[in-house]
Amino acid sequence: MSDTSSARPIRRAIVALIGVQVAIGAALMVIDLGHNWPGSDPLTAPGAPGPSTRPYSPDKRPGASPGVPSPSGPMPERLEITGDGAEITLTGQIAPGDAARIAEDLTRRADTGTPVTRVRLDSTGGSVSDALELGRSFRASGIATGVQAGAICLSACPYLFAGGTSRQADAKASIGVHQHYFGKSAILPAFMAVEDVQRGQSEVMAYLIEMDVDPAIMGPAMRTAPDQIYLLSAQELTDFRLITPES
């Protein structure tokens, strides 16, 4: 295959991303105007509800599918490590600073002769930058990732999952994506918000390509509002190469 042919999928993904960014920019400017238009109601863009879309809150688990047992209670505010030996579980939200903290723990375990080879995830997501950083640590250390039955991997967590050298998810696990949330309290003009979105999405796309995940996964993510989560089907997990063939 020629270099030109191999570059076409990446080029198409980049063109699609630019189109999405233009749409976001237009939407943000409309929202900016709507918030300041005298007598106007606030403009919102809720995600379209459907069988694959559910309400999302980082401190709560979405409703489990019927017949699927799952843990209850709020999500820890930062990733908690459980387990010893070759396999551990990370549970909770991905807080700023978690990447460095978890990577340090993995290094300590390797230095004491008990390296981690597999990480099970159960997370509602959180800091995208920490997810990308820790995902790269997984890949550099040769660590596999997994999501067990009843566990979830949402928002920024799939980027963490993508770092695994091999990636497996139980049929009763939930893996979901949506738009990145930048905070309603940020007082920024629309053009500055668009610049932040473009920079963040470019970093995510580069990471997905680096991890051999199809960047087209950003399609359903960008179509889903921050307060909703789109649960990927088993076919989508395969098509986007988010899960890898079992060895």
GROMACS .gro file of C-alpha atoms in nm:
model
  247
    1MET     CA    1   0.000   0.000   0.000
    2SER     CA    2   0.135   0.345  -0.089
    3ASP     CA    3   0.196   0.623   0.164
    4THR     CA    4  -0.082   0.822  -0.007
    5SER     CA    5  -0.335   0.541   0.035
    6SER     CA    6  -0.243   0.480   0.400
    7ALA     CA    7  -0.280   0.851   0.475
    8ARG     CA    8  -0.636   0.870   0.337
    9PRO     CA    9  -0.820   0.739   0.648
   10ILE     CA   10  -0.634   0.988   0.869
   11ARG     CA   11  -0.702   1.268   0.621
   12ARG     CA   12  -1.074   1.184   0.614
   13ALA     CA   13  -1.083   1.178   0.994
   14ILE     CA   14  -0.913   1.516   1.014
   15VAL     CA   15  -1.154   1.667   0.760
   16ALA     CA   16  -1.449   1.527   0.957
   17LEU     CA   17  -1.307   1.669   1.280
   18ILE     CA   18  -1.267   2.014   1.122
   19GLY     CA   19  -1.632   1.997   1.017
   20VAL     CA   20  -1.736   1.911   1.371
   21GLN     CA   21  -1.524   2.195   1.510
   22VAL     CA   22  -1.685   2.445   1.271
   23ALA     CA   23  -2.028   2.326   1.387
   24ILE     CA   24  -1.923   2.360   1.751
   25GLY     CA   25  -1.794   2.710   1.684
   26ALA     CA   26  -2.121   2.812   1.526
   27ALA     CA   27  -2.320   2.660   1.812
   28LEU     CA   28  -2.107   2.831   2.075
   29MET     CA   29  -2.150   3.169   1.908
   30VAL     CA   30  -2.528   3.118   1.891
   31ILE     CA   31  -2.528   3.020   2.259
   32ASP     CA   32  -2.313   3.323   2.340
   33LEU     CA   33  -2.565   3.548   2.164
   34GLY     CA   34  -2.860   3.367   2.319
   35HIS     CA   35  -2.731   3.423   2.671
   36ASN     CA   36  -2.701   3.798   2.608
   37TRP     CA   37  -3.011   3.856   2.392
   38PRO     CA   38  -3.267   4.068   2.584
   39GLY     CA   39  -3.567   3.868   2.691
   40SER     CA   40  -3.449   3.542   2.538
   41ASP     CA   41  -3.469   3.202   2.703
   42PRO     CA   42  -3.140   3.016   2.764
   43LEU     CA   43  -3.041   2.805   2.466
   44THR     CA   44  -2.963   2.442   2.532
   45ALA     CA   45  -2.853   2.145   2.322
   46PRO     CA   46  -2.958   1.827   2.503
   47GLY     CA   47  -2.850   1.493   2.366
   48ALA     CA   48  -3.113   1.301   2.175
   49PRO     CA   49  -3.248   1.033   2.411
   50GLY     CA   50  -3.248   0.678   2.285
   51PRO     CA   51  -3.173   0.319   2.382
   52SER     CA   52  -2.796   0.388   2.373
   53THR     CA   53  -2.806   0.729   2.544
   54ARG     CA   54  -2.850   0.787   2.916
   55PRO     CA   55  -2.820   1.081   3.158
   56TYR     CA   56  -2.465   1.132   3.283
   57SER     CA   57  -2.317   1.265   3.605
   58PRO     CA   58  -1.950   1.202   3.693
   59ASP     CA   59  -2.027   1.122   4.057
   60LYS     CA   60  -2.300   0.867   3.981
   61ARG     CA   61  -2.334   0.543   3.791
   62PRO     CA   62  -2.588   0.539   3.507
   63GLY     CA   63  -2.876   0.298   3.546
   64ALA     CA   64  -2.761  -0.058   3.489
   65SER     CA   65  -2.915  -0.272   3.218
   66PRO     CA   66  -3.187  -0.509   3.341
   67GLY     CA   67  -3.044  -0.826   3.489
   68VAL     CA   68  -2.690  -0.688   3.514
   69PRO     CA   69  -2.561  -0.663   3.873
   70SER     CA   70  -2.343  -0.358   3.934
   71PRO     CA   71  -2.198  -0.176   4.236
   72SER     CA   72  -2.413   0.095   4.393
   73GLY     CA   73  -2.332   0.421   4.565
   74PRO     CA   74  -2.142   0.731   4.451
   75MET     CA   75  -1.818   0.715   4.255
   76PRO     CA   76  -1.501   0.799   4.451
   77GLU     CA   77  -1.376   1.150   4.372
   78ARG     CA   78  -1.043   1.013   4.249
   79LEU     CA   79  -0.917   0.679   4.124
   80GLU     CA   80  -0.880   0.421   4.400
   81ILE     CA   81  -0.648   0.122   4.362
   82THR     CA   82  -0.751  -0.222   4.482
   83GLY     CA   83  -0.580  -0.556   4.436
   84ASP     CA   84  -0.228  -0.694   4.460
   85GLY     CA   85  -0.011  -0.890   4.225
   86ALA     CA   86  -0.036  -0.878   3.848
   87GLU     CA   87  -0.395  -0.747   3.832
   88ILE     CA   88  -0.541  -0.437   3.995
   89THR     CA   89  -0.866  -0.241   3.967
   90LEU     CA   90  -0.898   0.136   3.932
   91THR     CA   91  -1.233   0.267   4.056
   92GLY     CA   92  -1.366   0.622   4.063
   93GLN     CA   93  -1.346   0.953   3.885
   94ILE     CA   94  -1.022   1.053   3.710
   95ALA     CA   95  -0.904   1.355   3.909
   96PRO     CA   96  -0.627   1.599   3.811
   97GLY     CA   97  -0.300   1.450   3.933
   98ASP     CA   98  -0.422   1.089   3.918
   99ALA     CA   99  -0.196   1.003   3.623
  100ALA     CA  100   0.124   1.087   3.812
  101ARG     CA  101  -0.001   0.924   4.133
  102ILE     CA  102  -0.106   0.597   3.968
  103ALA     CA  103   0.206   0.581   3.748
  104GLU     CA  104   0.422   0.621   4.058
  105ASP     CA  105   0.238   0.333   4.225
  106LEU     CA  106   0.284   0.112   3.916
  107THR     CA  107   0.656   0.191   3.912
  108ARG     CA  108   0.687   0.105   4.282
  109ARG     CA  109   0.517  -0.230   4.228
  110ALA     CA  110   0.745  -0.311   3.934
  111ASP     CA  111   1.053  -0.214   4.136
  112THR     CA  112   0.953  -0.450   4.417
  113GLY     CA  113   0.917  -0.745   4.181
  114THR     CA  114   0.537  -0.749   4.143
  115PRO     CA  115   0.470  -0.563   3.816
  116VAL     CA  116   0.111  -0.501   3.714
  117THR     CA  117   0.020  -0.664   3.383
  118ARG     CA  118  -0.354  -0.593   3.373
  119VAL     CA  119  -0.572  -0.307   3.496
  120ARG     CA  120  -0.949  -0.343   3.535
  121LEU     CA  121  -1.139  -0.016   3.503
  122ASP     CA  122  -1.459   0.104   3.669
  123SER     CA  123  -1.475   0.479   3.616
  124THR     CA  124  -1.712   0.758   3.516
  125GLY     CA  125  -1.420   0.952   3.364
  126GLY     CA  126  -1.296   1.297   3.453
  127SER     CA  127  -0.968   1.464   3.358
  128VAL     CA  128  -0.898   1.400   2.988
  129SER     CA  129  -0.532   1.503   3.015
  130ASP     CA  130  -0.475   1.260   3.303
  131ALA     CA  131  -0.650   0.982   3.109
  132LEU     CA  132  -0.421   1.038   2.809
  133GLU     CA  133  -0.110   1.053   3.026
  134LEU     CA  134  -0.193   0.741   3.224
  135GLY     CA  135  -0.300   0.557   2.910
  136ARG     CA  136   0.045   0.621   2.763
  137SER     CA  137   0.199   0.488   3.085
  138PHE     CA  138  -0.004   0.168   3.045
  139ARG     CA  139   0.118   0.125   2.689
  140ALA     CA  140   0.483   0.194   2.776
  141SER     CA  141   0.466  -0.059   3.060
  142GLY     CA  142   0.298  -0.329   2.851
  143ILE     CA  143  -0.019  -0.328   3.064
  144ALA     CA  144  -0.347  -0.472   2.934
  145THR     CA  145  -0.684  -0.317   3.024
  146GLY     CA  146  -1.029  -0.460   3.084
  147VAL     CA  147  -1.383  -0.373   3.191
  148GLN     CA  148  -1.570  -0.646   3.379
  149ALA     CA  149  -1.941  -0.732   3.386
  150GLY     CA  150  -2.137  -0.462   3.569
  151ALA     CA  151  -1.842  -0.217   3.554
  152ILE     CA  152  -1.844   0.106   3.357
  153CYS     CA  153  -1.591   0.307   3.158
  154LEU     CA  154  -1.737   0.643   3.058
  155SER     CA  155  -1.636   0.987   2.932
  156ALA     CA  156  -1.254   1.012   2.957
  157CYS     CA  157  -1.220   0.652   3.080
  158PRO     CA  158  -1.226   0.500   2.727
  159TYR     CA  159  -0.905   0.695   2.654
  160LEU     CA  160  -0.750   0.530   2.959
  161PHE     CA  161  -0.883   0.195   2.837
  162ALA     CA  162  -0.733   0.259   2.491
  163GLY     CA  163  -0.383   0.263   2.641
  164GLY     CA  164  -0.391  -0.110   2.708
  165THR     CA  165  -0.168  -0.334   2.498
  166SER     CA  166  -0.472  -0.562   2.475
  167ARG     CA  167  -0.823  -0.446   2.560
  168GLN     CA  168  -1.115  -0.668   2.659
  169ALA     CA  169  -1.464  -0.581   2.781
  170ASP     CA  170  -1.729  -0.817   2.913
  171ALA     CA  171  -2.056  -0.826   2.720
  172LYS     CA  172  -2.227  -0.684   3.032
  173ALA     CA  173  -1.983  -0.397   3.077
  174SER     CA  174  -2.076  -0.040   2.978
  175ILE     CA  175  -1.836   0.178   2.777
  176GLY     CA  176  -1.958   0.522   2.677
  177VAL     CA  177  -1.851   0.850   2.521
  178HIS     CA  178  -1.975   1.208   2.492
  179GLN     CA  179  -1.860   1.565   2.431
  180HIS     CA  180  -1.593   1.692   2.664
  181TYR     CA  181  -1.731   1.925   2.929
  182PHE     CA  182  -1.552   2.255   2.979
  183GLY     CA  183  -1.762   2.396   3.265
  184LYS     CA  184  -2.059   2.630   3.255
  185SER     CA  185  -1.897   2.873   3.499
  186ALA     CA  186  -1.608   2.961   3.270
  187ILE     CA  187  -1.650   3.320   3.153
  188LEU     CA  188  -1.500   3.298   2.807
  189PRO     CA  189  -1.602   3.449   2.473
  190ALA     CA  190  -1.708   3.192   2.214
  191PHE     CA  191  -1.395   3.220   1.999
  192MET     CA  192  -1.173   3.134   2.298
  193ALA     CA  193  -1.390   2.834   2.388
  194VAL     CA  194  -1.368   2.710   2.028
  195GLU     CA  195  -0.988   2.739   2.040
  196ASP     CA  196  -0.980   2.526   2.358
  197VAL     CA  197  -1.209   2.266   2.199
  198GLN     CA  198  -0.994   2.248   1.887
  199ARG     CA  199  -0.675   2.204   2.085
  200GLY     CA  200  -0.827   1.938   2.310
  201GLN     CA  201  -0.983   1.742   2.025
  202SER     CA  202  -0.657   1.752   1.827
  203GLU     CA  203  -0.471   1.603   2.124
  204VAL     CA  204  -0.734   1.332   2.164
  205MET     CA  205  -0.727   1.245   1.792
  206ALA     CA  206  -0.347   1.217   1.793
  207TYR     CA  207  -0.369   0.989   2.097
  208LEU     CA  208  -0.632   0.761   1.941
  209ILE     CA  209  -0.424   0.722   1.626
  210GLU     CA  210  -0.118   0.652   1.841
  211MET     CA  211  -0.311   0.377   2.023
  212ASP     CA  212  -0.446   0.231   1.695
  213VAL     CA  213  -0.806   0.320   1.781
  214ASP     CA  214  -1.021   0.447   1.495
  215PRO     CA  215  -1.065   0.823   1.550
  216ALA     CA  216  -1.413   0.788   1.400
  217ILE     CA  217  -1.515   0.699   1.757
  218MET     CA  218  -1.525   1.075   1.807
  219GLY     CA  219  -1.836   1.086   1.588
  220PRO     CA  220  -2.085   0.953   1.844
  221ALA     CA  221  -1.891   1.136   2.115
  222MET     CA  222  -1.934   1.475   1.949
  223ARG     CA  223  -2.303   1.408   1.882
  224THR     CA  224  -2.374   1.343   2.251
  225ALA     CA  225  -2.417   1.634   2.493
  226PRO     CA  226  -2.196   1.653   2.806
  227ASP     CA  227  -2.488   1.569   3.037
  228GLN     CA  228  -2.563   1.250   2.839
  229ILE     CA  229  -2.354   0.940   2.770
  230TYR     CA  230  -2.363   0.728   2.455
  231LEU     CA  231  -2.308   0.359   2.532
  232LEU     CA  232  -2.113   0.190   2.256
  233SER     CA  233  -2.250  -0.138   2.123
  234ALA     CA  234  -2.039  -0.453   2.099
  235GLN     CA  235  -2.021  -0.401   1.722
  236GLU     CA  236  -1.904  -0.041   1.763
  237LEU     CA  237  -1.636  -0.144   2.014
  238THR     CA  238  -1.503  -0.384   1.750
  239ASP     CA  239  -1.544  -0.151   1.452
  240PHE     CA  240  -1.363   0.134   1.628
  241ARG     CA  241  -1.090  -0.111   1.742
  242LEU     CA  242  -1.142  -0.003   2.102
  243ILE     CA  243  -1.136  -0.370   2.197
  244THR     CA  244  -0.873  -0.602   2.056
  245PRO     CA  245  -0.909  -0.961   1.934
  246GLU     CA  246  -0.865  -1.217   2.209
  247SER     CA  247  -0.531  -1.396   2.184
   0.00000   0.00000   0.00000
